[in-house]
Amino acid sequence: MKTFLNHAGYFLLFLLAGCSFERDVTDISFVIGVAQANLSEPWREVMNSEILETAKTYPGVKIVFTNAGDSREKQEADIDKLIRSGIDLLIVSPVESREIAPAIRDTYELMPVIVLDKAIEGYDYSLFIGADNHLVGTQAARFVREYIGEENGTVIEITGSADSLPVTQRMHGFREELRESENIKLAGSFSADWLRDMAEDIANNHLDLFAASDVIFAHNDAMALGVYRALAEVGITDKAIIGIDGLTGAEGGIALVEAGVLKATITCPTGGREAVNRAMDILQERDGLPKKIFLRSSLITRSILAERDSVPGSNAGRSSGDPVVLGFAQLGKEGAWREANTKSIISAAKRSGITLLFEDAELSQKKQIDAIRSFIDAGVDVIAFSPIVETGWDEVLHEAKAAGIPVICSDRTVKVADETLVTTYLVADFIEEGRRAAQWLLEETQDESDVRIVEIGGLPGSAPAIDRRKGFAEIIDRSASHTIIDSAPGDFIENLGYNVMTQFLVRHEDIDVVYAHNDDMALGAIRAIEEAGLEPGKDILIVSIDGVKAAFQAMTKGKLNCTVECSPLLGPQLMKAVIDYVNGEELPLRINTEEGVFPMEVARDFISSRPY
Ligand code: AHR
């Protein structure tokens, strides 16, 4: 990890746009620069104050803020000034994610960078922290559907700045979910640039439309309040208005819900606190650093607030000296990846002083459910499991919830009707892995026409098999020269990969590429290709996922062309989540791990340092 200008004993005076700071490194160990997009939105003021308040809990940490006033050019200049002033780490909340990406990439070559709120494409930053805005939109629409019920109804949407990524994601989530109710129509959509007064003007200009609608959904609470004001002015005070943010404070969404101004708000944490805590993990080179953290958003209504006040906190009933007990239900042992995953969990638990109850479900969902039930009976503090398939978990997870035991999904996701059944997901981005495998292939074969691909899939119904297929197809479908001619499951098991490939070779005369959902199956396919008298890696290109050591060995021999990394080393992050939970911290909704792409040309450079 690089830190900059930390030479002991020298004294520095920096003057930045709108701020200045002094550094005497005998007192200050780290300086964190914060390039804020604007301060016209209350949500961003809260973000900055969370950053400042959290930083105060770390002696020797100094924060330097800049405010871009919503100008991309100004934000680039701010970042430049912060770098030249000698910061150790940059936190940036981008004005606009696409345009600011090059400046973030350049900064990342010099120091760690945390991107807050608006995600940028690729992985050229240390960590992204933000809400899942698609889910936020979905949660809002779920409330609207429930509120309107079976009757015909209309809803109006007030969005933030038209070209901003969170707006697009919230709109998609909202509309997709709304389409599930044919009786509800979207009667209008207006952009008010996140601003209360603009929303008030819009509502004033379309009073009849607003007065006639059943629900008004605004992309933030400030705009929701603007609409309320316009309607209250003409005596309408009972309209169902919902917003997003759920900030505390006088005009914050929580107070507005309590006062009955808003029917509901969806919380959208700013990530300020998390950013400083993670910045310190990065600067102090701690274990278990993720790549992306998606923060939890929750529906808040008056009745939820009342209920919340009566529920005890996450560590209620524990005395501080009690050892933390984690029940972990592993799905089985399909191959090298899983072995490394199990080792990582067992050793991280030991290092963290966590008592681990470990069960191996031997690739049976029933056994995994039984293991979870045994952890509930044992009254563990936290349950974690790596779900063998996506569906079929509702009942047992309801039982865990009823017992007050939080559940963490490690490595894979589940599909459950009630999203509160899972406290947090500690997973890879499987769709992105599939996309990256396809992107590598398109580049590698860009001059070729009629590229015929066979796909060896993972276990049907499992999250990685579903998502890796989806991500790969999404990119391949854009090319007229590439076709997936056949696909069959190999369940992530080497021998099954061999069997599937043997059948493909019988069925198809000219296969150009094998895409395998994991390295083990690719290694099985290599055997089948060699037995058929062909040269893997040359006659047939092979791209797979995981990045296990055996895949690197195959690459150095020219038999495998590329592997996309999916890290099994989830133990440290899992233990951190468990400890954070027990200490009463709210866990994020989803934590994504870091992943690289390794074509065969670089295999020799990395093989000796591969940890699994
Ligand atoms: O869920 C992760 C996947 O499961 C790995 O890619 C695969 O090797 C394992 O079976």
Coordinates of C-alpha atoms and ligand atoms in Angstrom, one line a residue:
M1 CA 0.0 0.0 0.0
K2 CA 1.3 3.4 -0.9
T3 CA 1.2 6.4 1.4
F4 CA 2.5 9.7 0.3
L5 CA 4.6 12.5 1.9
N6 CA 4.5 10.9 5.3
H7 CA 8.1 11.9 6.1
A8 CA 8.3 12.2 9.9
G9 CA 8.9 15.6 11.4
Y10 CA 8.2 17.8 8.4
F11 CA 5.6 20.4 8.6
L12 CA 3.4 21.2 5.7
L13 CA 1.0 24.0 5.0
F14 CA -1.6 23.4 2.4
L15 CA -4.0 25.9 1.0
L16 CA -6.8 24.4 -1.0
A17 CA -9.9 25.9 -2.7
G18 CA -12.2 26.6 0.2
C19 CA -10.1 24.8 2.8
S20 CA -6.7 24.7 4.2
F21 CA -4.8 22.3 6.5
E22 CA -1.6 22.0 8.3
R23 CA 0.2 18.7 8.8
D24 CA 2.7 18.0 11.4
V25 CA 3.2 14.3 11.1
T26 CA 4.0 13.9 14.8
D27 CA 0.3 14.5 15.3
I28 CA -1.2 13.5 12.0
S29 CA -0.7 10.1 10.6
F30 CA -3.1 10.2 7.7
V31 CA -4.7 12.9 5.6
I32 CA -7.9 11.9 3.7
G33 CA -9.1 14.1 0.9
V34 CA -12.9 14.2 0.1
A35 CA -13.9 15.4 -3.3
Q36 CA -17.6 16.1 -2.8
A37 CA -19.9 16.6 -5.8
N38 CA -21.9 19.5 -4.4
L39 CA -23.3 20.7 -1.1
S40 CA -26.7 21.9 -2.4
E41 CA -28.3 18.5 -1.4
P42 CA -28.9 17.9 2.3
W43 CA -28.0 14.3 1.8
R44 CA -24.4 15.3 0.9
E45 CA -24.1 17.6 3.9
V46 CA -25.0 14.6 6.0
M47 CA -22.4 12.6 4.1
N48 CA -19.7 15.1 4.9
S49 CA -20.7 15.4 8.6
E50 CA -20.7 11.6 8.9
I51 CA -17.2 11.6 7.4
L52 CA -16.0 14.2 9.8
E53 CA -17.6 12.7 12.9
T54 CA -16.2 9.2 12.1
A55 CA -12.7 10.6 11.4
K56 CA -12.7 12.2 14.9
T57 CA -12.8 8.7 16.3
Y58 CA -9.4 8.0 14.8
P59 CA -6.7 10.1 16.4
G60 CA -4.3 11.6 13.9
V61 CA -6.6 11.5 11.0
K62 CA -7.2 14.8 9.1
I63 CA -10.0 15.3 6.5
V64 CA -9.8 17.9 3.8
F65 CA -13.0 18.6 1.9
T66 CA -13.6 20.2 -1.5
N67 CA -16.9 21.1 -3.1
A68 CA -17.2 20.8 -6.9
G69 CA -20.5 22.7 -7.0
D70 CA -21.8 20.0 -9.4
S71 CA -19.2 20.8 -12.0
R72 CA -17.2 18.0 -13.5
E73 CA -14.3 20.3 -14.4
K74 CA -14.2 21.7 -10.9
Q75 CA -14.1 18.2 -9.4
E76 CA -11.2 17.2 -11.6
A77 CA -9.3 20.3 -10.5
D78 CA -10.3 19.6 -6.9
I79 CA -8.9 16.0 -7.1
D80 CA -5.7 17.4 -8.6
K81 CA -5.3 19.9 -5.8
L82 CA -5.9 17.3 -3.2
I83 CA -3.3 15.0 -4.7
R84 CA -0.7 17.8 -4.9
S85 CA -1.4 18.8 -1.3
G86 CA -0.2 15.4 -0.1
I87 CA -3.3 13.4 0.9
D88 CA -2.9 9.7 1.6
L89 CA -6.2 8.5 0.3
L90 CA -9.0 10.1 -1.8
I91 CA -12.7 9.7 -1.1
V92 CA -14.6 10.9 -4.1
S93 CA -18.4 11.2 -4.6
P94 CA -18.5 11.8 -8.3
V95 CA -20.5 14.6 -10.0
E96 CA -20.9 12.3 -13.0
S97 CA -19.5 8.8 -12.9
R98 CA -18.6 8.3 -16.6
E99 CA -16.8 11.5 -17.2
I100 CA -14.9 11.5 -13.9
A101 CA -13.7 7.9 -14.3
P102 CA -10.4 8.8 -16.0
A103 CA -9.4 11.2 -13.2
I104 CA -10.3 8.4 -10.7
R105 CA -8.2 5.9 -12.6
D106 CA -5.2 8.2 -12.7
T107 CA -5.5 8.9 -9.0
Y108 CA -5.7 5.2 -8.2
E109 CA -2.3 4.8 -9.8
L110 CA -0.9 7.1 -7.1
M111 CA -2.9 6.2 -4.0
P112 CA -6.0 4.4 -2.7
V113 CA -9.3 5.8 -3.9
I114 CA -12.8 5.1 -2.4
V115 CA -15.7 6.0 -4.7
L116 CA -18.9 6.9 -2.9
D117 CA -22.5 6.9 -4.1
K118 CA -22.2 6.7 -7.9
A119 CA -20.6 3.6 -9.2
I120 CA -18.0 3.8 -12.0
E121 CA -17.4 1.1 -14.6
G122 CA -14.5 -1.3 -14.2
Y123 CA -12.2 -1.9 -11.2
D124 CA -9.8 1.1 -11.3
Y125 CA -10.4 2.2 -7.7
S126 CA -9.8 0.6 -4.3
L127 CA -13.4 0.4 -3.1
F128 CA -16.9 1.4 -4.1
I129 CA -19.5 2.2 -1.4
G130 CA -23.1 3.0 -2.3
A131 CA -26.7 2.0 -2.1
D132 CA -28.3 -0.5 -4.5
N133 CA -30.4 2.2 -6.3
H134 CA -32.2 -0.4 -8.4
L135 CA -33.4 -2.0 -5.2
V136 CA -34.3 1.3 -3.7
G137 CA -36.6 1.9 -6.7
T138 CA -38.1 -1.6 -6.3
Q139 CA -38.8 -1.0 -2.6
A140 CA -40.6 2.2 -3.4
A141 CA -42.8 0.5 -6.0
R142 CA -43.5 -2.3 -3.6
F143 CA -44.9 0.2 -1.2
V144 CA -47.0 1.9 -3.9
R145 CA -48.4 -1.5 -5.0
E146 CA -49.3 -2.4 -1.4
Y147 CA -50.8 1.0 -0.8
I148 CA -53.0 1.1 -3.9
G149 CA -53.9 -2.6 -3.7
E150 CA -56.3 -4.0 -6.3
E151 CA -58.1 -0.8 -7.2
N152 CA -57.1 1.2 -10.3
G153 CA -54.7 3.9 -9.3
T154 CA -52.1 6.4 -10.6
V155 CA -48.7 7.4 -9.5
I156 CA -46.4 10.4 -10.4
E157 CA -42.7 10.2 -10.3
I158 CA -40.3 13.1 -9.5
T159 CA -36.8 12.2 -10.3
G160 CA -33.3 13.7 -9.5
S161 CA -31.0 15.1 -12.2
A162 CA -32.0 13.5 -15.5
D163 CA -28.6 12.2 -16.6
S164 CA -27.5 10.8 -13.2
L165 CA -26.9 7.1 -12.7
P166 CA -28.8 6.7 -9.5
V167 CA -31.8 8.2 -11.2
T168 CA -31.7 5.7 -14.0
Q169 CA -31.3 2.8 -11.6
R170 CA -34.1 4.0 -9.3
M171 CA -36.4 4.6 -12.3
H172 CA -35.7 1.1 -13.7
G173 CA -36.2 -0.6 -10.3
F174 CA -39.4 1.4 -9.7
R175 CA -40.9 0.8 -13.1
E176 CA -40.0 -2.9 -13.4
E177 CA -41.7 -3.6 -10.1
L178 CA -44.7 -1.3 -10.9
R179 CA -45.4 -3.3 -14.1
E180 CA -46.3 -6.3 -11.9
S181 CA -49.6 -4.4 -11.1
E182 CA -51.5 -3.7 -14.3
N183 CA -54.1 -1.6 -12.3
I184 CA -51.5 1.1 -11.5
K185 CA -50.5 3.6 -14.2
L186 CA -47.6 6.1 -14.2
A187 CA -49.4 9.3 -14.8
G188 CA -46.3 11.5 -15.1
S189 CA -42.6 11.8 -14.6
F190 CA -40.8 15.1 -13.9
S191 CA -37.2 15.9 -13.1
A192 CA -36.6 18.4 -10.3
D193 CA -32.8 18.0 -10.1
W194 CA -33.0 16.7 -6.4
L195 CA -34.2 20.1 -5.3
R196 CA -37.1 20.8 -3.0
D197 CA -38.0 24.2 -4.5
M198 CA -38.0 22.9 -8.0
A199 CA -40.3 20.1 -7.1
E200 CA -42.6 22.6 -5.4
D201 CA -42.7 24.6 -8.6
I202 CA -43.4 21.6 -10.7
A203 CA -46.3 20.5 -8.5
N204 CA -47.7 24.1 -8.6
N205 CA -47.6 24.1 -12.4
H206 CA -49.4 20.7 -12.6
L207 CA -51.7 21.0 -9.6
D208 CA -54.7 19.2 -11.2
L209 CA -52.5 16.2 -12.2
F210 CA -50.9 16.0 -8.7
A211 CA -54.2 16.4 -6.9
A212 CA -55.7 13.6 -8.9
S213 CA -52.9 11.0 -8.4
D214 CA -53.0 8.4 -5.7
V215 CA -49.3 8.4 -4.9
I216 CA -46.4 10.7 -5.6
F217 CA -43.0 9.1 -5.5
A218 CA -40.0 11.5 -5.3
H219 CA -36.4 10.3 -5.7
N220 CA -35.5 12.1 -2.5
D221 CA -37.2 13.4 0.6
A222 CA -36.4 17.0 -0.1
M223 CA -38.4 16.9 -3.4
A224 CA -41.2 15.0 -1.7
L225 CA -41.4 17.8 0.8
G226 CA -41.5 20.3 -2.0
V227 CA -44.6 18.5 -3.5
Y228 CA -46.2 18.4 0.0
R229 CA -45.8 22.2 0.3
A230 CA -47.4 22.9 -3.0
L231 CA -50.4 20.7 -2.3
A232 CA -50.7 21.9 1.3
E233 CA -50.9 25.4 -0.1
V234 CA -54.2 24.5 -1.8
G235 CA -55.5 22.5 1.3
I236 CA -54.4 19.0 0.3
T237 CA -52.6 17.5 3.2
D238 CA -53.5 13.8 3.0
K239 CA -51.8 12.8 -0.3
A240 CA -49.7 9.7 -0.2
I241 CA -46.2 11.1 -0.9
I242 CA -43.1 9.0 -0.6
G243 CA -39.5 9.9 -0.8
I244 CA -36.0 8.4 -0.5
D245 CA -33.1 9.1 2.0
G246 CA -34.6 8.8 5.4
L247 CA -32.2 11.3 7.0
T248 CA -32.5 12.3 10.6
G249 CA -32.9 15.9 11.6
A250 CA -35.6 18.6 11.3
E251 CA -36.4 18.3 7.6
G252 CA -35.1 14.8 7.3
G253 CA -37.3 12.0 6.0
I254 CA -37.7 10.3 9.4
A255 CA -39.1 13.4 10.9
L256 CA -41.3 13.9 7.9
V257 CA -42.7 10.4 8.2
E258 CA -43.3 10.9 11.9
A259 CA -45.1 14.1 11.2
G260 CA -47.3 12.5 8.6
V261 CA -46.0 14.7 5.8
L262 CA -44.7 11.7 4.0
K263 CA -46.4 8.3 4.0
A264 CA -43.0 6.5 3.7
T265 CA -39.4 7.0 2.9
I266 CA -36.7 4.5 1.8
T267 CA -33.5 5.0 3.6
C268 CA -30.4 5.6 1.5
P269 CA -27.3 5.7 3.7
T270 CA -24.7 8.1 2.6
G271 CA -21.8 5.8 3.3
G272 CA -19.8 8.5 5.0
R273 CA -19.2 6.5 8.1
E274 CA -18.4 3.3 6.2
A275 CA -16.0 5.2 3.9
V276 CA -13.8 6.5 6.8
N277 CA -13.8 3.1 8.5
R278 CA -12.8 1.4 5.3
A279 CA -10.3 4.1 4.5
M280 CA -8.6 3.3 7.8
D281 CA -8.7 -0.4 7.0
I282 CA -7.0 0.3 3.7
L283 CA -4.4 2.8 5.1
Q284 CA -3.6 0.3 7.9
E285 CA -3.4 -2.6 5.5
R286 CA -5.9 -4.7 7.3
D287 CA -7.1 -8.1 6.1
G288 CA -10.4 -8.7 4.3
L289 CA -10.8 -5.7 2.1
P290 CA -13.7 -6.0 -0.3
K291 CA -14.1 -4.2 -3.7
K292 CA -17.7 -3.0 -3.5
I293 CA -20.0 -2.4 -0.6
F294 CA -23.7 -1.9 -1.2
L295 CA -25.5 -0.3 1.7
R296 CA -28.8 -1.5 3.1
S297 CA -31.9 0.5 2.3
S298 CA -35.1 0.0 4.3
L299 CA -38.7 1.1 4.0
I300 CA -39.7 3.5 6.8
T301 CA -43.3 4.1 7.7
R302 CA -44.9 5.4 10.9
S303 CA -45.8 1.9 12.0
I304 CA -42.3 0.6 11.2
L305 CA -40.8 3.4 13.3
A306 CA -43.1 2.5 16.3
E307 CA -42.2 -1.2 16.0
R308 CA -38.5 -0.4 15.7
D309 CA -38.4 1.4 19.0
S310 CA -39.7 -1.7 20.8
V311 CA -37.2 -4.1 19.2
P312 CA -33.9 -4.9 21.1
G313 CA -30.5 -4.2 19.4
S314 CA -28.4 -6.9 17.6
N315 CA -26.3 -7.7 20.6
A316 CA -29.0 -7.7 23.1
G317 CA -28.7 -10.6 25.6
R318 CA -24.9 -11.1 25.0
S319 CA -22.5 -10.2 27.7
S320 CA -19.3 -8.7 26.4
G321 CA -17.0 -11.5 27.5
D322 CA -19.0 -14.2 25.7
P323 CA -17.1 -15.9 22.8
V324 CA -18.8 -15.2 19.4
V325 CA -20.2 -18.4 17.9
L326 CA -20.7 -18.7 14.1
G327 CA -22.4 -21.6 12.5
F328 CA -21.2 -22.1 8.9
A329 CA -23.0 -24.6 6.5
Q330 CA -20.6 -25.3 3.7
L331 CA -22.3 -26.7 0.5
G332 CA -19.8 -29.5 0.0
K333 CA -16.5 -30.2 -1.7
E334 CA -16.8 -29.8 -5.5
G335 CA -13.2 -28.9 -6.2
A336 CA -10.1 -26.8 -5.6
W337 CA -12.0 -23.5 -5.2
R338 CA -14.3 -24.9 -2.4
E339 CA -11.3 -26.4 -0.6
A340 CA -9.6 -23.0 -0.5
N341 CA -12.9 -21.4 0.6
T342 CA -13.3 -23.8 3.5
K343 CA -9.7 -23.3 4.6
S344 CA -10.0 -19.6 4.5
I345 CA -13.1 -19.6 6.7
I346 CA -11.7 -22.1 9.3
S347 CA -8.4 -20.2 9.6
A348 CA -9.9 -16.7 9.7
A349 CA -12.3 -17.9 12.5
K350 CA -9.3 -19.1 14.5
R351 CA -7.4 -15.9 14.0
S352 CA -10.4 -13.8 15.0
G353 CA -11.1 -15.8 18.1
I354 CA -14.6 -16.8 16.8
T355 CA -15.9 -20.2 17.8
L356 CA -16.9 -21.9 14.5
L357 CA -19.5 -24.7 14.2
F358 CA -18.8 -26.1 10.7
E359 CA -21.0 -28.5 8.8
D360 CA -20.3 -29.9 5.3
A361 CA -23.6 -30.5 3.4
E362 CA -22.0 -32.9 0.9
L363 CA -23.7 -31.1 -2.1
S364 CA -27.2 -31.7 -0.7
Q365 CA -29.6 -28.8 -0.1
K366 CA -31.5 -30.9 2.4
K367 CA -28.3 -31.4 4.5
Q368 CA -27.5 -27.7 4.3
I369 CA -31.0 -26.9 5.6
D370 CA -30.6 -29.4 8.4
A371 CA -27.2 -27.8 9.3
I372 CA -28.8 -24.4 9.5
R373 CA -31.6 -25.8 11.7
S374 CA -28.9 -27.4 14.0
F375 CA -27.3 -23.9 14.3
I376 CA -30.6 -22.4 15.3
D377 CA -31.1 -25.1 17.9
A378 CA -27.6 -24.4 19.2
G379 CA -28.4 -20.7 19.6
V380 CA -25.3 -19.5 17.7
D381 CA -24.8 -15.7 17.3
V382 CA -24.6 -15.7 13.5
I383 CA -25.3 -18.2 10.8
A384 CA -23.5 -18.2 7.5
F385 CA -23.8 -20.5 4.6
S386 CA -22.9 -20.9 1.0
P387 CA -26.2 -21.7 -0.7
I388 CA -25.9 -24.6 -3.1
V389 CA -28.8 -23.3 -5.2
E390 CA -30.7 -20.0 -5.2
T391 CA -34.3 -21.1 -4.2
G392 CA -35.9 -23.1 -1.5
W393 CA -34.6 -21.3 1.6
D394 CA -37.6 -19.2 2.7
E395 CA -38.8 -21.6 5.4
V396 CA -35.5 -22.2 7.2
L397 CA -34.5 -18.5 7.0
H398 CA -37.8 -17.5 8.5
E399 CA -37.0 -19.9 11.4
A400 CA -33.6 -18.2 11.8
K401 CA -35.3 -14.8 11.8
A402 CA -37.9 -15.9 14.3
A403 CA -35.0 -17.1 16.6
G404 CA -33.3 -13.7 16.2
I405 CA -30.2 -15.1 14.5
P406 CA -28.8 -13.1 11.6
V407 CA -27.9 -15.0 8.4
I408 CA -25.0 -14.1 6.1
C409 CA -24.9 -15.6 2.6
S410 CA -21.3 -16.3 1.8
D411 CA -20.1 -16.7 -1.8
R412 CA -23.6 -17.2 -3.3
T413 CA -26.9 -15.4 -3.3
V414 CA -30.4 -16.7 -2.6
K415 CA -33.8 -15.7 -4.0
V416 CA -36.3 -15.2 -1.1
A417 CA -39.6 -13.3 -1.0
D418 CA -38.6 -11.3 2.1
E419 CA -35.3 -9.7 1.6
T420 CA -34.8 -9.1 5.3
L421 CA -34.2 -12.8 5.8
V422 CA -30.6 -12.3 4.8
T423 CA -28.6 -9.8 6.8
T424 CA -25.8 -9.5 4.3
Y425 CA -24.4 -11.0 1.2
L426 CA -20.7 -11.6 1.0
V427 CA -20.3 -12.5 -2.7
A428 CA -18.6 -12.2 -6.0
D429 CA -20.2 -10.4 -8.9
F430 CA -20.9 -13.5 -11.0
I431 CA -22.6 -11.6 -13.8
E432 CA -19.5 -9.4 -14.2
E433 CA -17.3 -12.5 -14.2
G434 CA -19.3 -13.9 -17.2
R435 CA -19.0 -10.5 -18.9
R436 CA -15.3 -10.3 -18.4
A437 CA -14.8 -13.8 -19.8
A438 CA -16.7 -12.8 -22.9
Q439 CA -14.9 -9.5 -23.2
W440 CA -11.6 -11.3 -23.1
L441 CA -12.8 -13.6 -25.8
L442 CA -14.1 -10.9 -28.1
E443 CA -10.8 -9.1 -27.9
E444 CA -8.8 -12.3 -28.5
T445 CA -10.9 -13.3 -31.5
Q446 CA -11.7 -9.8 -32.9
D447 CA -10.4 -10.5 -36.4
E448 CA -12.3 -13.8 -36.7
S449 CA -15.7 -14.5 -38.2
D450 CA -18.0 -17.4 -37.2
V451 CA -16.6 -18.2 -33.8
R452 CA -18.4 -21.3 -32.4
I453 CA -18.6 -21.5 -28.6
V454 CA -19.6 -24.3 -26.3
E455 CA -20.5 -23.6 -22.7
I456 CA -20.0 -26.0 -19.7
G457 CA -22.3 -24.6 -17.1
G458 CA -22.1 -24.9 -13.3
L459 CA -24.7 -26.6 -11.1
P460 CA -28.2 -25.7 -12.5
G461 CA -30.1 -23.4 -10.2
S462 CA -27.0 -22.1 -8.5
A463 CA -26.3 -18.4 -8.5
P464 CA -22.9 -18.6 -10.2
A465 CA -24.3 -20.9 -13.0
I466 CA -27.2 -18.6 -13.6
D467 CA -25.3 -15.3 -13.5
R468 CA -22.1 -16.4 -15.3
R469 CA -24.3 -17.6 -18.2
K470 CA -26.2 -14.4 -18.2
G471 CA -23.2 -12.1 -18.1
F472 CA -21.4 -14.1 -20.8
A473 CA -24.4 -14.2 -23.2
E474 CA -25.0 -10.4 -22.7
I475 CA -21.6 -9.6 -24.2
I476 CA -21.5 -12.4 -26.8
D477 CA -24.9 -11.4 -28.2
R478 CA -23.5 -8.1 -29.2
S479 CA -21.2 -9.8 -31.7
A480 CA -22.5 -11.1 -35.0
S481 CA -19.4 -13.3 -35.4
H482 CA -19.8 -15.3 -32.2
T483 CA -22.4 -18.0 -31.4
I484 CA -22.9 -20.2 -28.4
I485 CA -23.7 -23.4 -30.3
D486 CA -24.3 -25.7 -27.2
S487 CA -24.5 -25.5 -23.5
A488 CA -24.7 -28.3 -20.8
P489 CA -24.1 -28.4 -17.1
G490 CA -21.0 -29.9 -15.5
D491 CA -22.1 -29.0 -11.9
F492 CA -18.6 -27.3 -11.2
I493 CA -17.1 -30.8 -11.1
E494 CA -13.9 -31.7 -13.1
N495 CA -15.1 -35.2 -14.2
L496 CA -18.5 -33.9 -15.3
G497 CA -16.6 -31.2 -17.3
Y498 CA -14.7 -34.0 -19.0
N499 CA -18.0 -35.9 -19.7
V500 CA -19.8 -32.8 -21.1
M501 CA -16.8 -31.9 -23.3
T502 CA -16.5 -35.5 -24.6
Q503 CA -20.2 -35.3 -25.7
F504 CA -19.7 -31.9 -27.3
L505 CA -16.8 -33.2 -29.3
V506 CA -19.0 -36.0 -30.6
R507 CA -21.9 -33.7 -31.4
H508 CA -20.0 -30.9 -33.1
E509 CA -17.2 -31.0 -35.6
D510 CA -15.9 -27.5 -35.4
I511 CA -15.7 -26.1 -31.9
D512 CA -13.6 -23.0 -31.6
V513 CA -14.0 -22.0 -27.9
V514 CA -14.9 -23.6 -24.6
Y515 CA -16.4 -21.3 -21.9
A516 CA -16.4 -23.2 -18.6
H517 CA -18.1 -21.8 -15.5
N518 CA -15.2 -22.9 -13.4
D519 CA -11.5 -23.9 -13.8
D520 CA -12.1 -27.5 -12.6
M521 CA -14.5 -28.2 -15.4
A522 CA -12.1 -26.5 -17.9
L523 CA -9.4 -28.9 -16.7
G524 CA -11.8 -31.8 -17.3
A525 CA -12.5 -30.3 -20.8
I526 CA -8.7 -30.1 -21.5
R527 CA -8.4 -33.9 -20.9
A528 CA -11.3 -34.6 -23.2
I529 CA -9.9 -32.4 -26.0
E530 CA -6.4 -34.1 -25.7
E531 CA -8.0 -37.5 -25.8
A532 CA -9.8 -36.4 -29.0
G533 CA -6.3 -35.7 -30.5
L534 CA -6.7 -31.9 -30.5
E535 CA -4.6 -29.3 -28.8
P536 CA -6.4 -27.4 -26.0
G537 CA -5.4 -23.7 -26.0
K538 CA -4.6 -23.8 -29.7
D539 CA -7.2 -25.8 -31.7
I540 CA -9.8 -24.9 -29.2
L541 CA -9.5 -21.8 -27.0
I542 CA -10.6 -22.2 -23.4
V543 CA -11.7 -19.5 -21.0
S544 CA -12.9 -20.3 -17.5
I545 CA -13.5 -18.7 -14.0
D546 CA -11.9 -19.0 -10.6
G547 CA -8.2 -18.5 -11.0
V548 CA -7.1 -21.6 -9.0
K549 CA -3.4 -22.7 -9.1
A550 CA -4.1 -25.6 -11.4
A551 CA -5.5 -23.2 -14.0
F552 CA -2.3 -21.2 -13.8
Q553 CA -0.3 -24.3 -14.3
A554 CA -2.4 -25.2 -17.4
M555 CA -1.9 -21.7 -18.7
T556 CA 1.9 -21.9 -18.4
K557 CA 1.7 -25.1 -20.5
G558 CA -0.4 -23.3 -23.1
K559 CA -3.5 -25.4 -22.5
L560 CA -5.9 -22.8 -21.0
N561 CA -6.1 -19.4 -22.5
C562 CA -7.6 -17.3 -19.7
T563 CA -9.1 -17.5 -16.2
V564 CA -11.3 -14.8 -14.6
E565 CA -10.7 -14.6 -10.9
C566 CA -13.3 -15.4 -8.3
S567 CA -11.8 -15.3 -4.9
P568 CA -12.6 -18.0 -2.4
L569 CA -10.7 -16.2 0.3
L570 CA -13.8 -14.9 2.0
G571 CA -12.9 -15.9 5.6
P572 CA -11.4 -12.6 6.8
Q573 CA -14.3 -10.5 5.4
L574 CA -16.8 -12.9 6.8
M575 CA -15.3 -12.7 10.3
K576 CA -15.2 -8.9 10.1
A577 CA -18.9 -8.9 9.2
V578 CA -19.7 -11.2 12.2
I579 CA -17.7 -9.1 14.6
D580 CA -19.2 -5.9 13.3
Y581 CA -22.7 -7.3 13.7
V582 CA -22.0 -8.5 17.2
N583 CA -20.7 -5.0 18.0
G584 CA -24.0 -3.6 17.0
E585 CA -23.0 -2.1 13.7
E586 CA -25.4 -2.3 10.8
L587 CA -24.1 -4.6 8.1
P588 CA -24.2 -3.6 4.4
L589 CA -26.7 -5.3 2.1
R590 CA -24.0 -6.7 -0.1
I591 CA -20.2 -6.9 -0.1
N592 CA -18.4 -7.8 -3.4
T593 CA -14.9 -9.2 -3.5
E594 CA -12.1 -8.1 -5.7
E595 CA -11.4 -10.0 -8.9
G596 CA -8.8 -9.9 -11.8
V597 CA -8.6 -11.3 -15.3
F598 CA -5.5 -13.5 -16.1
P599 CA -4.8 -14.3 -19.7
M600 CA -2.2 -17.1 -20.3
E601 CA 0.5 -14.5 -21.3
V602 CA 0.7 -13.3 -17.7
A603 CA 0.4 -16.7 -16.0
R604 CA 4.1 -17.1 -15.3
D605 CA 4.3 -13.7 -13.5
F606 CA 1.5 -14.7 -11.1
I607 CA 1.8 -18.4 -10.6
S608 CA 4.1 -18.4 -7.6
S609 CA 2.1 -15.8 -5.7
R610 CA -1.3 -17.5 -6.3
P611 CA -2.7 -18.1 -2.8
Y612 CA -5.0 -21.0 -3.8
Ligands
AHR1 O1 -19.8 -20.2 -6.0 C1 -18.5 -20.1 -6.4 C2 -18.3 -21.3 -7.4 O2 -18.5 -22.5 -6.7 C3 -16.9 -21.4 -7.9 O3 -16.6 -20.7 -9.1 C4 -16.9 -22.9 -8.2 O4 -15.6 -23.4 -8.5 C5 -17.5 -23.4 -7.0 O5 -18.0 -24.7 -7.2

